[in-house]
Tab-separated table of C-alpha atoms and ligand atoms in Angstrom:
chain	number	residue	atom	x	y	z
A	212	MET	CA	117.692	33.452	75.376
A	213	SER	CA	120.263	31.610	73.321
A	214	ASP	CA	123.025	31.790	75.921
A	215	LEU	CA	120.970	30.490	78.818
A	216	SER	CA	121.654	27.009	80.060
A	217	PRO	CA	118.695	24.797	81.070
A	218	ASN	CA	119.883	25.135	84.658
A	219	VAL	CA	119.596	28.885	84.503
A	220	LEU	CA	116.113	28.605	83.036
A	221	MET	CA	115.055	26.220	85.776
A	222	PHE	CA	116.334	28.658	88.331
A	223	TYR	CA	113.760	31.220	87.246
A	224	PHE	CA	111.171	28.670	86.242
A	225	ARG	CA	110.907	26.935	89.596
A	226	PRO	CA	109.098	29.469	91.803
A	227	MET	CA	106.409	30.113	89.221
A	228	VAL	CA	105.717	26.450	88.468
A	229	ALA	CA	104.544	25.975	92.019
A	230	ARG	CA	102.115	28.854	91.659
A	231	GLN	CA	100.690	28.252	88.217
A	232	GLN	CA	100.697	24.546	87.533
A	233	SER	CA	97.833	24.803	85.108
A	234	ALA	CA	99.557	26.921	82.459
A	235	PRO	CA	103.163	25.802	82.172
A	236	THR	CA	103.702	27.085	78.653
A	237	LEU	CA	102.621	30.595	79.445
A	238	VAL	CA	104.595	30.605	82.642
A	239	PHE	CA	107.638	29.399	80.807
A	240	ARG	CA	107.337	32.144	78.253
A	241	ARG	CA	107.026	34.863	80.869
A	242	LEU	CA	110.008	33.664	82.823
A	243	ALA	CA	112.016	33.120	79.711
A	244	ASP	CA	111.298	36.765	78.887
A	245	GLU	CA	112.774	37.815	82.172
A	246	ASP	CA	115.767	35.596	81.582
A	247	ASP	CA	116.200	37.267	78.273
A	248	GLU	CA	116.384	40.608	80.033
A	249	LEU	CA	119.045	39.253	82.333
A	250	SER	CA	120.907	37.265	79.756
A	251	GLU	CA	123.426	39.757	78.505
A	252	VAL	CA	124.997	40.627	81.801
A	253	GLN	CA	128.296	38.915	82.120
A	254	PRO	CA	128.032	36.539	85.073
A	255	ASP	CA	131.480	37.519	86.272
A	256	ALA	CA	130.831	41.247	86.079
A	257	VAL	CA	129.465	41.325	89.614
A	258	PRO	CA	130.198	39.303	92.736
A	259	PRO	CA	127.827	36.377	93.434
A	260	GLU	CA	126.161	38.179	96.372
A	261	VAL	CA	125.285	41.128	94.162
A	262	ARG	CA	124.061	38.804	91.411
A	263	GLU	CA	121.867	36.992	93.910
A	264	TRP	CA	120.413	40.288	95.120
A	265	LEU	CA	119.717	41.557	91.611
A	266	ALA	CA	117.993	38.321	90.630
A	267	SER	CA	115.886	38.117	93.749
A	268	THR	CA	114.842	41.751	93.836
A	269	PHE	CA	114.246	42.575	90.214
A	270	THR	CA	112.559	39.371	89.061
A	271	ARG	CA	109.887	37.324	90.734
A	272	GLN	CA	112.303	34.862	92.257
A	273	LEU	CA	112.197	34.777	96.067
A	274	ALA	CA	115.415	35.874	97.709
A	275	THR	CA	115.640	32.845	99.876
A	276	ALA	CA	115.068	30.285	97.116
A	277	LYS	CA	118.291	28.323	97.122
A	278	ARG	CA	119.971	27.306	93.907
A	279	LYS	CA	122.793	24.991	93.088
A	280	SER	CA	126.147	26.692	92.873
A	281	ASP	CA	126.478	25.924	89.152
A	282	GLU	CA	123.161	27.598	88.322
A	283	LYS	CA	124.510	31.081	87.932
A	284	PRO	CA	122.091	33.587	86.455
A	285	LYS	CA	123.399	35.979	83.829
A	286	PHE	CA	122.563	39.618	83.583
A	287	ARG	CA	122.436	41.994	80.686
A	288	SER	CA	125.185	44.509	80.785
A	289	VAL	CA	123.321	46.357	80.188
A	290	ALA	CA	120.427	67.674	71.667
A	291	HIS	CA	119.466	69.668	72.989
A	292	ALA	CA	116.461	70.493	75.150
A	293	ILE	CA	113.772	72.730	73.961
A	294	ARG	CA	112.488	73.368	77.389
A	295	ALA	CA	111.873	77.064	76.970
A	296	GLY	CA	109.564	76.347	74.055
A	297	ILE	CA	107.745	73.626	75.886
A	298	PHE	CA	106.432	75.744	78.698
A	299	VAL	CA	104.721	78.319	76.579
A	300	ASP	CA	102.420	75.585	75.238
A	301	ARG	CA	100.736	75.131	78.543
A	302	ILE	CA	100.213	77.716	81.187
A	303	TYR	CA	98.506	76.565	84.323
A	304	ARG	CA	96.206	78.666	86.375
A	305	ARG	CA	97.512	78.847	89.884
A	306	VAL	CA	95.399	79.718	92.855
A	307	THR	CA	96.692	82.936	94.337
A	308	SER	CA	94.011	83.688	96.892
A	309	THR	CA	94.866	84.379	100.495
A	310	ALA	CA	93.156	81.070	101.330
A	311	LEU	CA	96.359	79.374	100.192
A	312	MET	CA	98.757	77.984	102.741
A	313	GLN	CA	101.554	80.348	103.721
A	314	PHE	CA	105.114	79.186	103.022
A	315	PRO	CA	108.037	80.048	105.335
A	316	GLN	CA	110.656	82.273	103.655
A	317	ASP	CA	113.327	79.568	103.803
A	318	VAL	CA	111.019	77.143	102.044
A	319	VAL	CA	110.312	79.705	99.327
A	320	ARG	CA	114.062	80.158	98.874
A	321	VAL	CA	114.743	76.422	98.483
A	322	LEU	CA	111.752	75.977	96.167
A	323	LYS	CA	113.366	78.408	93.714
A	324	THR	CA	115.519	75.465	92.591
A	325	LEU	CA	112.576	73.073	92.275
A	326	ASP	CA	113.076	72.602	88.525
A	327	GLU	CA	116.660	71.347	88.846
A	328	TRP	CA	117.638	67.715	88.341
A	329	SER	CA	119.773	67.564	91.489
A	330	PHE	CA	117.315	69.516	93.668
A	331	ASP	CA	118.330	69.309	97.339
A	332	VAL	CA	115.325	67.780	99.052
A	333	PHE	CA	117.294	67.525	102.306
A	334	ALA	CA	117.638	71.305	102.345
A	335	LEU	CA	113.909	71.638	101.698
A	336	ASN	CA	113.088	69.331	104.593
A	337	GLU	CA	115.279	71.354	106.910
A	338	ALA	CA	113.721	74.637	105.807
A	339	ALA	CA	110.289	73.045	106.175
A	340	GLY	CA	110.927	71.839	109.729
A	341	GLY	CA	110.566	68.215	108.619
A	342	ALA	CA	107.410	68.776	106.566
A	343	ALA	CA	108.864	68.337	103.068
A	344	ILE	CA	105.758	66.712	101.590
A	345	LYS	CA	103.432	69.385	102.878
A	346	TYR	CA	105.180	72.214	101.036
A	347	LEU	CA	106.463	70.330	98.036
A	348	GLY	CA	103.147	68.567	97.401
A	349	TYR	CA	101.246	71.804	97.754
A	350	GLU	CA	103.603	73.738	95.524
A	351	LEU	CA	103.515	71.101	92.775
A	352	LEU	CA	99.750	70.682	92.750
A	353	ASN	CA	99.366	74.448	92.569
A	354	ARG	CA	102.051	74.925	89.909
A	355	TYR	CA	100.345	72.445	87.612
A	356	GLY	CA	97.036	74.144	88.250
A	357	MET	CA	95.493	71.078	89.907
A	358	ILE	CA	94.055	72.971	92.880
A	359	HIS	CA	92.231	75.242	90.488
A	360	LYS	CA	91.264	72.682	87.843
A	361	PHE	CA	89.959	70.013	90.230
A	362	LYS	CA	88.610	72.478	92.794
A	363	VAL	CA	90.658	71.117	95.659
A	364	PRO	CA	89.831	73.090	98.802
A	365	PRO	CA	93.220	74.371	100.061
A	366	THR	CA	92.614	73.276	103.665
A	367	VAL	CA	91.644	69.796	102.487
A	368	LEU	CA	94.880	69.569	100.511
A	369	GLU	CA	96.807	70.679	103.565
A	370	ASN	CA	95.070	68.026	105.697
A	371	PHE	CA	95.690	65.337	103.090
A	372	LEU	CA	99.392	66.143	102.747
A	373	GLY	CA	99.787	66.374	106.520
A	374	ARG	CA	98.287	62.904	107.016
A	375	ILE	CA	100.407	61.482	104.199
A	376	GLU	CA	103.496	62.979	105.803
A	377	GLU	CA	102.537	61.400	109.161
A	378	GLY	CA	102.078	58.003	107.522
A	379	TYR	CA	105.582	58.197	106.078
A	380	CYS	CA	107.008	58.948	109.519
A	381	LYS	CA	105.066	56.188	111.311
A	382	PHE	CA	107.927	53.648	111.358
A	383	HIS	CA	110.845	56.118	111.589
A	384	ASN	CA	112.510	54.556	108.559
A	385	PRO	CA	115.959	55.842	107.630
A	386	TYR	CA	115.116	55.750	103.884
A	387	HIS	CA	111.443	55.081	103.171
A	388	ASN	CA	110.161	58.226	104.809
A	389	ASN	CA	108.574	61.548	103.803
A	390	LEU	CA	111.870	62.737	102.330
A	391	HIS	CA	112.023	59.877	99.846
A	392	ALA	CA	108.430	60.575	98.780
A	393	ALA	CA	109.224	64.271	98.339
A	394	ASP	CA	112.350	63.381	96.376
A	395	VAL	CA	110.452	61.087	94.021
A	396	ALA	CA	107.682	63.681	93.541
A	397	GLN	CA	110.255	66.365	92.700
A	398	THR	CA	111.986	64.058	90.219
A	399	VAL	CA	108.637	63.294	88.587
A	400	HIS	CA	108.122	67.061	88.348
A	401	TYR	CA	111.480	67.377	86.574
A	402	MET	CA	110.381	64.752	84.050
A	403	LEU	CA	107.015	66.414	83.537
A	404	CYS	CA	108.286	69.925	83.065
A	405	GLN	CA	111.815	69.665	81.732
A	406	THR	CA	111.143	67.073	79.053
A	407	GLY	CA	107.745	68.424	78.001
A	408	LEU	CA	105.909	65.302	79.173
A	409	MET	CA	103.257	67.518	80.744
A	410	ASN	CA	102.183	68.579	77.259
A	411	TRP	CA	101.414	64.997	76.267
A	412	LEU	CA	99.405	64.111	79.374
A	413	SER	CA	95.914	65.326	80.279
A	414	ASP	CA	95.317	67.356	83.457
A	415	LEU	CA	93.839	64.308	85.147
A	416	GLU	CA	96.841	62.194	84.185
A	417	ILE	CA	99.206	64.839	85.588
A	418	PHE	CA	97.160	65.025	88.787
A	419	ALA	CA	97.239	61.224	89.154
A	420	THR	CA	100.983	61.069	88.420
A	421	LEU	CA	101.843	63.684	91.052
A	422	VAL	CA	99.594	62.082	93.676
A	423	ALA	CA	100.949	58.612	92.833
A	424	ALA	CA	104.481	59.926	93.406
A	425	VAL	CA	103.505	61.449	96.752
A	426	VAL	CA	101.762	58.297	98.056
A	427	HIS	CA	103.885	55.639	96.344
A	428	ASP	CA	105.542	54.363	99.589
A	429	PHE	CA	102.875	55.564	102.068
A	430	GLU	CA	103.172	53.825	105.470
A	431	HIS	CA	106.225	51.882	104.337
A	432	THR	CA	107.302	49.559	107.141
A	433	GLY	CA	111.027	49.893	106.460
A	434	THR	CA	111.137	46.242	105.468
A	435	THR	CA	110.971	44.681	102.018
A	436	ASN	CA	108.263	42.583	100.383
A	437	ASN	CA	110.537	39.604	100.849
A	438	PHE	CA	110.610	40.227	104.595
A	439	HIS	CA	106.807	40.510	104.721
A	440	VAL	CA	106.444	37.239	102.866
A	441	MET	CA	109.104	35.355	104.814
A	442	SER	CA	107.918	36.573	108.201
A	443	GLY	CA	104.264	35.956	107.259
A	444	SER	CA	103.183	39.462	108.188
A	445	ASP	CA	99.512	40.459	108.341
A	446	THR	CA	100.013	42.578	105.232
A	447	ALA	CA	101.504	39.627	103.328
A	448	LEU	CA	98.531	37.566	104.428
A	449	LEU	CA	96.124	40.265	103.291
A	450	TYR	CA	97.688	40.613	99.839
A	451	ASN	CA	98.574	36.958	99.310
A	452	ASP	CA	102.315	37.656	99.067
A	453	ARG	CA	101.900	39.688	95.865
A	454	ALA	CA	103.164	43.285	95.701
A	455	VAL	CA	102.526	43.364	99.440
A	456	LEU	CA	103.850	46.847	100.235
A	457	GLU	CA	102.653	48.453	97.015
A	458	ASN	CA	99.117	47.183	97.572
A	459	HIS	CA	99.239	48.602	101.072
A	460	HIS	CA	100.537	52.030	99.963
A	461	ILE	CA	97.634	52.387	97.544
A	462	SER	CA	94.950	50.966	99.752
A	463	ALA	CA	95.938	53.066	102.762
A	464	ALA	CA	96.115	56.236	100.660
A	465	PHE	CA	92.632	55.679	99.205
A	466	ARG	CA	91.305	54.860	102.653
A	467	LEU	CA	92.598	58.239	103.782
A	468	LEU	CA	90.679	59.871	100.924
A	469	ARG	CA	87.459	58.505	102.390
A	470	ASP	CA	87.823	61.035	105.170
A	471	GLU	CA	86.100	64.142	103.760
A	472	GLU	CA	88.560	66.417	105.574
A	473	CYS	CA	91.334	64.871	103.475
A	474	ASN	CA	89.444	64.101	100.295
A	475	ILE	CA	91.256	66.057	97.621
A	476	LEU	CA	89.147	64.226	95.019
A	477	GLN	CA	85.821	65.446	96.392
A	478	ASN	CA	85.038	67.608	93.358
A	479	LEU	CA	85.990	65.073	90.694
A	480	SER	CA	83.138	63.575	88.656
A	481	ARG	CA	82.474	59.861	89.018
A	482	ASP	CA	84.289	59.163	85.744
A	483	GLU	CA	87.228	61.336	86.664
A	484	PHE	CA	87.497	59.555	90.015
A	485	ARG	CA	87.455	56.116	88.331
A	486	GLU	CA	90.145	57.140	85.875
A	487	PHE	CA	92.273	58.758	88.566
A	488	ARG	CA	92.005	55.698	90.798
A	489	THR	CA	92.906	53.263	88.001
A	490	LEU	CA	95.926	55.377	87.053
A	491	VAL	CA	97.246	55.629	90.611
A	492	ILE	CA	96.750	51.896	91.214
A	493	ASP	CA	98.592	51.000	87.993
A	494	MET	CA	101.433	53.422	88.631
A	495	VAL	CA	102.082	52.452	92.250
A	496	LEU	CA	101.782	48.719	91.574
A	497	ALA	CA	104.415	49.172	88.864
A	498	THR	CA	106.887	50.425	91.482
A	499	ASP	CA	107.155	46.829	92.739
A	500	MET	CA	110.732	46.024	91.757
A	501	SER	CA	109.884	42.449	90.846
A	502	PHE	CA	108.167	43.822	87.701
A	503	HIS	CA	111.233	45.817	86.708
A	504	PHE	CA	112.603	43.658	83.896
A	505	GLN	CA	109.197	42.853	82.482
A	506	GLN	CA	108.276	46.542	82.463
A	507	LEU	CA	111.454	47.509	80.619
A	508	LYS	CA	111.130	44.679	78.178
A	509	ASN	CA	107.539	45.527	77.299
A	510	MET	CA	108.369	49.193	76.734
A	511	ARG	CA	111.426	48.360	74.619
A	512	ALA	CA	109.346	46.007	72.492
A	513	MET	CA	106.739	48.730	71.975
A	514	LEU	CA	109.376	51.270	70.969
A	515	THR	CA	110.828	49.016	68.292
A	516	LEU	CA	107.510	48.822	66.428
A	517	ALA	CA	107.285	50.763	63.172
A	518	GLU	CA	104.464	52.877	64.602
A	519	PRO	CA	104.788	52.752	68.379
A	520	VAL	CA	101.627	53.521	70.326
A	521	VAL	CA	102.635	54.185	73.905
A	522	ASP	CA	99.922	53.849	76.511
A	523	LYS	CA	99.806	56.927	78.806
A	524	SER	CA	99.410	54.859	81.940
A	525	LYS	CA	102.378	52.657	80.982
A	526	ALA	CA	104.450	55.741	80.167
A	527	ALA	CA	103.638	57.448	83.471
A	528	SER	CA	104.294	54.179	85.328
A	529	LEU	CA	107.743	53.888	83.775
A	530	VAL	CA	108.510	57.500	84.637
A	531	LEU	CA	107.479	56.950	88.272
A	532	HIS	CA	109.494	53.736	88.485
A	533	CYS	CA	112.572	55.516	87.114
A	534	CYS	CA	112.151	58.432	89.507
A	535	ASP	CA	111.813	55.937	92.372
A	536	ILE	CA	115.280	54.534	91.612
A	537	SER	CA	116.808	57.817	90.454
A	538	HIS	CA	119.046	58.772	93.366
A	539	PRO	CA	122.101	56.994	91.874
A	540	ALA	CA	121.574	59.345	88.907
A	541	LYS	CA	121.773	62.491	91.066
A	542	ARG	CA	124.777	64.457	92.327
A	543	TRP	CA	127.176	62.301	94.386
A	544	ASP	CA	126.493	64.006	97.750
A	545	LEU	CA	122.761	63.336	97.380
A	546	HIS	CA	123.205	59.794	96.067
A	547	HIS	CA	125.684	58.889	98.784
A	548	ARG	CA	123.347	60.136	101.501
A	549	TRP	CA	120.421	58.140	100.088
A	550	THR	CA	122.518	55.014	99.793
A	551	MET	CA	123.705	55.205	103.390
A	552	SER	CA	120.107	55.706	104.567
A	553	LEU	CA	118.888	52.751	102.534
A	554	LEU	CA	121.658	50.537	103.860
A	555	ASP	CA	120.797	51.583	107.424
A	556	GLU	CA	117.250	50.447	106.713
A	557	PHE	CA	118.355	47.179	105.092
A	558	PHE	CA	120.694	46.430	108.011
A	559	LEU	CA	117.899	47.034	110.533
A	560	GLN	CA	115.865	44.500	108.579
A	561	GLY	CA	118.846	42.127	108.744
A	562	ASP	CA	118.881	42.514	112.530
A	563	LYS	CA	115.201	41.560	112.628
A	564	GLU	CA	115.858	38.592	110.352
A	565	ARG	CA	118.588	37.394	112.682
A	566	GLU	CA	116.246	37.709	115.682
A	567	LEU	CA	113.514	35.783	113.900
A	568	GLY	CA	115.918	33.098	112.698
A	569	LEU	CA	115.233	33.982	109.076
A	570	PRO	CA	117.940	33.908	106.408
A	571	PHE	CA	119.373	37.342	105.622
A	572	SER	CA	117.781	39.087	102.668
A	573	PRO	CA	120.341	40.334	100.145
A	574	LEU	CA	122.210	43.469	101.299
A	575	CYS	CA	120.753	43.143	104.819
A	576	ASP	CA	123.640	41.506	106.674
A	577	ARG	CA	125.520	44.414	108.232
A	578	ASN	CA	128.667	42.319	108.640
A	579	ASN	CA	128.729	40.871	105.194
A	580	THR	CA	127.569	43.275	102.504
A	581	LEU	CA	129.589	44.546	99.579
A	582	VAL	CA	128.329	48.123	99.467
A	583	ALA	CA	130.331	49.593	96.591
A	584	GLU	CA	129.909	46.508	94.404
A	585	SER	CA	126.165	46.395	94.977
A	586	GLN	CA	125.868	50.040	93.987
A	587	ILE	CA	127.869	49.481	90.819
A	588	GLY	CA	125.576	46.558	90.015
A	589	PHE	CA	122.471	48.611	90.772
A	590	ILE	CA	123.640	51.450	88.546
A	591	GLU	CA	124.816	49.317	85.637
A	592	PHE	CA	122.069	46.722	85.519
A	593	ILE	CA	119.054	48.544	86.877
A	594	VAL	CA	119.283	52.354	86.835
A	595	GLU	CA	121.168	53.009	83.591
A	596	PRO	CA	118.992	50.714	81.454
A	597	SER	CA	115.832	52.134	83.045
A	598	MET	CA	116.816	55.725	82.354
A	599	GLY	CA	117.783	54.721	78.822
A	600	VAL	CA	114.398	53.175	78.046
A	601	CYS	CA	112.572	56.035	79.746
A	602	ALA	CA	114.458	58.615	77.662
A	603	ASP	CA	113.771	56.662	74.436
A	604	MET	CA	110.094	56.488	75.357
A	605	LEU	CA	109.918	60.224	76.093
A	606	GLU	CA	111.678	61.117	72.858
A	607	CYS	CA	109.314	58.830	70.957
A	608	VAL	CA	106.084	60.262	72.371
A	609	LEU	CA	107.209	63.882	72.597
A	610	GLY	CA	108.880	64.077	69.190
A	611	PRO	CA	105.607	64.510	67.283
A	612	LEU	CA	104.601	67.358	69.636
A	613	HIS	CA	107.627	69.234	68.368
A	614	GLY	CA	107.273	68.298	64.740
A	615	ALA	CA	110.374	66.143	64.877
A	616	LYS	CA	110.539	62.862	63.012
A	617	GLY	CA	110.224	59.605	64.888
A	618	PRO	CA	112.970	57.184	63.889
A	619	ARG	CA	116.015	58.824	62.306
A	620	GLU	CA	116.041	58.674	58.526
A	621	PRO	CA	119.127	58.130	56.345
A	622	ARG	CA	121.318	61.204	55.943
A	623	GLY	CA	121.224	63.148	52.715
A	624	GLU	CA	124.082	63.717	50.336
A	625	GLY	CA	127.376	64.645	51.983
A	626	GLY	CA	126.247	62.953	55.228
A	627	LYS	CA	124.577	66.148	56.432
A	628	GLU	CA	121.438	65.895	58.429
A	629	SER	CA	118.635	68.249	57.506
A	630	GLU	CA	116.942	70.270	60.272
A	631	SER	CA	113.619	68.455	59.796
A	632	ASN	CA	115.328	65.085	59.914
A	633	LYS	CA	116.769	65.521	63.379
A	634	LYS	CA	115.304	63.260	66.004
A	635	PHE	CA	113.811	65.032	69.014
A	636	LYS	CA	116.141	64.776	72.004
A	637	ILE	CA	115.550	65.544	75.652
A	638	ARG	CA	118.212	66.733	78.065
A	639	LYS	CA	119.660	63.878	80.104
A	640	PRO	CA	121.494	65.307	83.105
A	641	TRP	CA	121.455	61.847	84.722
A	642	ILE	CA	124.015	60.447	82.291
A	643	ALA	CA	126.883	62.536	83.665
A	644	CYS	CA	125.845	61.860	87.280
A	645	LEU	CA	125.612	58.108	86.702
A	646	GLY	CA	129.098	58.110	85.194
A	647	ASP	CA	130.573	60.160	88.052
A	648	ASN	CA	128.920	58.050	90.736
A	649	LYS	CA	129.963	54.780	89.158
A	650	LYS	CA	133.546	55.985	89.012
A	651	ILE	CA	133.556	56.867	92.701
A	652	TRP	CA	132.023	53.520	93.689
A	653	LYS	CA	134.599	51.705	91.557
A	654	GLU	CA	137.434	53.459	93.365
A	655	GLN	CA	135.751	52.588	96.639
A	656	ALA	CA	135.343	48.941	95.575
A	657	THR	CA	139.068	48.699	94.824
A	658	LYS	CA	139.948	50.137	98.228
A	659	ASP	CA	137.473	47.832	99.973
A	660	ALA	CA	138.903	44.791	98.175
A	661	GLU	CA	142.435	45.769	99.241
A	662	ALA	CA	141.298	46.216	102.825
A	663	ARG	CA	139.596	42.807	102.774
A	664	ALA	CA	142.712	41.164	101.332
A	665	GLN	CA	144.844	42.731	104.061
A	666	GLN	CA	142.414	41.618	106.718
A	667	GLU	CA	142.408	38.055	105.393
A	668	ALA	CA	146.193	38.005	105.216
A	669	SER	CA	146.493	39.172	108.818
A	670	GLU	CA	144.009	36.518	109.935
A	671	GLU	CA	145.993	33.788	108.161
A	672	THR	CA	149.378	34.824	109.591
A	673	PRO	CA	150.071	32.847	112.783
A	674	HIS	CA	150.542	35.062	115.830
A	675	THR	CA	154.154	34.624	116.867
A	676	ASP	CA	153.602	36.022	120.328
A	677	ILE	CA	151.194	33.242	121.294
A	678	PRO	CA	153.174	30.305	122.725
A	679	THR	CA	152.505	27.047	120.871
A	680	VAL	CA	151.546	24.101	122.987
A	681	THR	CA	153.688	21.118	122.178
A	682	GLU	CA	152.920	17.619	123.248
A	683	GLU	CA	155.288	16.275	125.819
B	859	CMP	P1	111.253	51.518	96.846
B	859	CMP	O1	111.530	52.956	97.036
B	859	CMP	O2	110.038	50.925	97.454
B	859	CMP	O3	111.278	51.151	95.296
B	859	CMP	C1	112.522	51.218	94.605
B	859	CMP	C2	113.463	50.299	95.305
B	859	CMP	O4	114.757	50.251	94.760
B	859	CMP	C3	113.697	50.810	96.731
B	859	CMP	O5	112.494	50.662	97.441
B	859	CMP	C4	114.867	49.958	97.133
B	859	CMP	O6	114.439	48.684	97.539
B	859	CMP	C5	115.622	49.819	95.793
B	859	CMP	N1	116.767	50.733	95.776
B	859	CMP	C6	116.756	52.062	95.649
B	859	CMP	N2	117.996	52.554	95.681
B	859	CMP	C7	118.819	51.505	95.826
B	859	CMP	C8	120.219	51.366	95.930
B	859	CMP	N3	121.038	52.427	95.870
B	859	CMP	N4	120.724	50.138	96.101
B	859	CMP	C9	119.899	49.077	96.166
B	859	CMP	N5	118.568	49.122	96.065
B	859	CMP	C10	118.032	50.325	95.889
B	860	MG	MG1	108.017	51.199	97.045
B	861	ZN	ZN1	110.053	54.477	96.680
């Protein structure tokens, strides 16, 4: 907090004061916390547009809240795997009866790579004739033994996944569609199985985490929370401008579960249902990007304690949040495709904003958006720190399962580390991808800047072929 000017503090303080007049001290502390999270990013590291977008999307400041030009926010610049050993701990009972849904051969082929970090969900969707969620959701719930454990009737699961898939396709969004949900669910699966997280969670927690991933953007409108609030949509009215989309995703998914034909929870006990519902609500609400910095800060604070006690729901929520923003940490071809789809969606929102006479939300003006720079900002200030905290959290909670020590102890004589003293480490394939992708965007940013400079120069040069009108 030390390097924040009063102006910067006011910038974050203002929107909350209006909402919570009665408890200014508490409000101040919460916002100051968020400032703290943002404080180490060099203000000149990103262009002002990108800074504005980061501040408005990842804190609770509204995008359209204007600030004085001198009130610049600052942002924080922000072993090996033992996977083979992990799996033998827990073997799930899959349902193998003929009652199970039949998978097309092409789908079976693509699903062979389901455990890979850069799994090609686009290829799955193609093989599945556009029904990525149906096959991926089914496969995951069966692999983790959920169909068997929670006695989910296979046809009910098929109905449920089919209706979820339909809901994702309702608005024909370029990005927030069934493919994104399948991608996030597969990434959650990677985290569960390749880090060993599944051995720390109960069956019910795994079930809730997988379902939360599948429904986390259900019936997404292809517009942001900011758009809902600014345009005064019915959904914003219903949820009082708070976590508008996230509340809808959850509510609509649970409404669907009321239909017995789709009720995959029909054989859960009352207590199991309550726990499942609480977990899914917490996890999906935590995908609201305006909680991002607070979420990271809370987890970091927990991990620095001498004896960290990580709450399972908080851990699963952080994992889902990270998986939700994980495409910049995947292979370039996948990341690039996701980014272009998301920008298509943002630009369509910008078109609507223009029609409605609303100010453009950040990254939504198709004629005025710095694509490469915004991606560099997103990677450096949002994705990299998130993956870092998530990995620290996983290593902290999973270490004891493998008999590894928690915090690293001092080395023995000769600087050699004893076997038992080694800290448990997970594999982090995202680190290399993030580095590669950032490099490509940086090259792109340089080219874009050169092109802009050339364009500006040509606009400034007077056209010699146009005759000048001189006064007689
Ligand atoms: P959603 O999937 O609801 O939650 C995560 C959000 O992160 C996502 O919506 C987008 O708003 C945002 N996001 C994901 N990827 C990018 C990206 N490459 N650039 C900017 N914002 C992103
Ligand atoms: Mg979302
Ligand atoms: Zn999402």
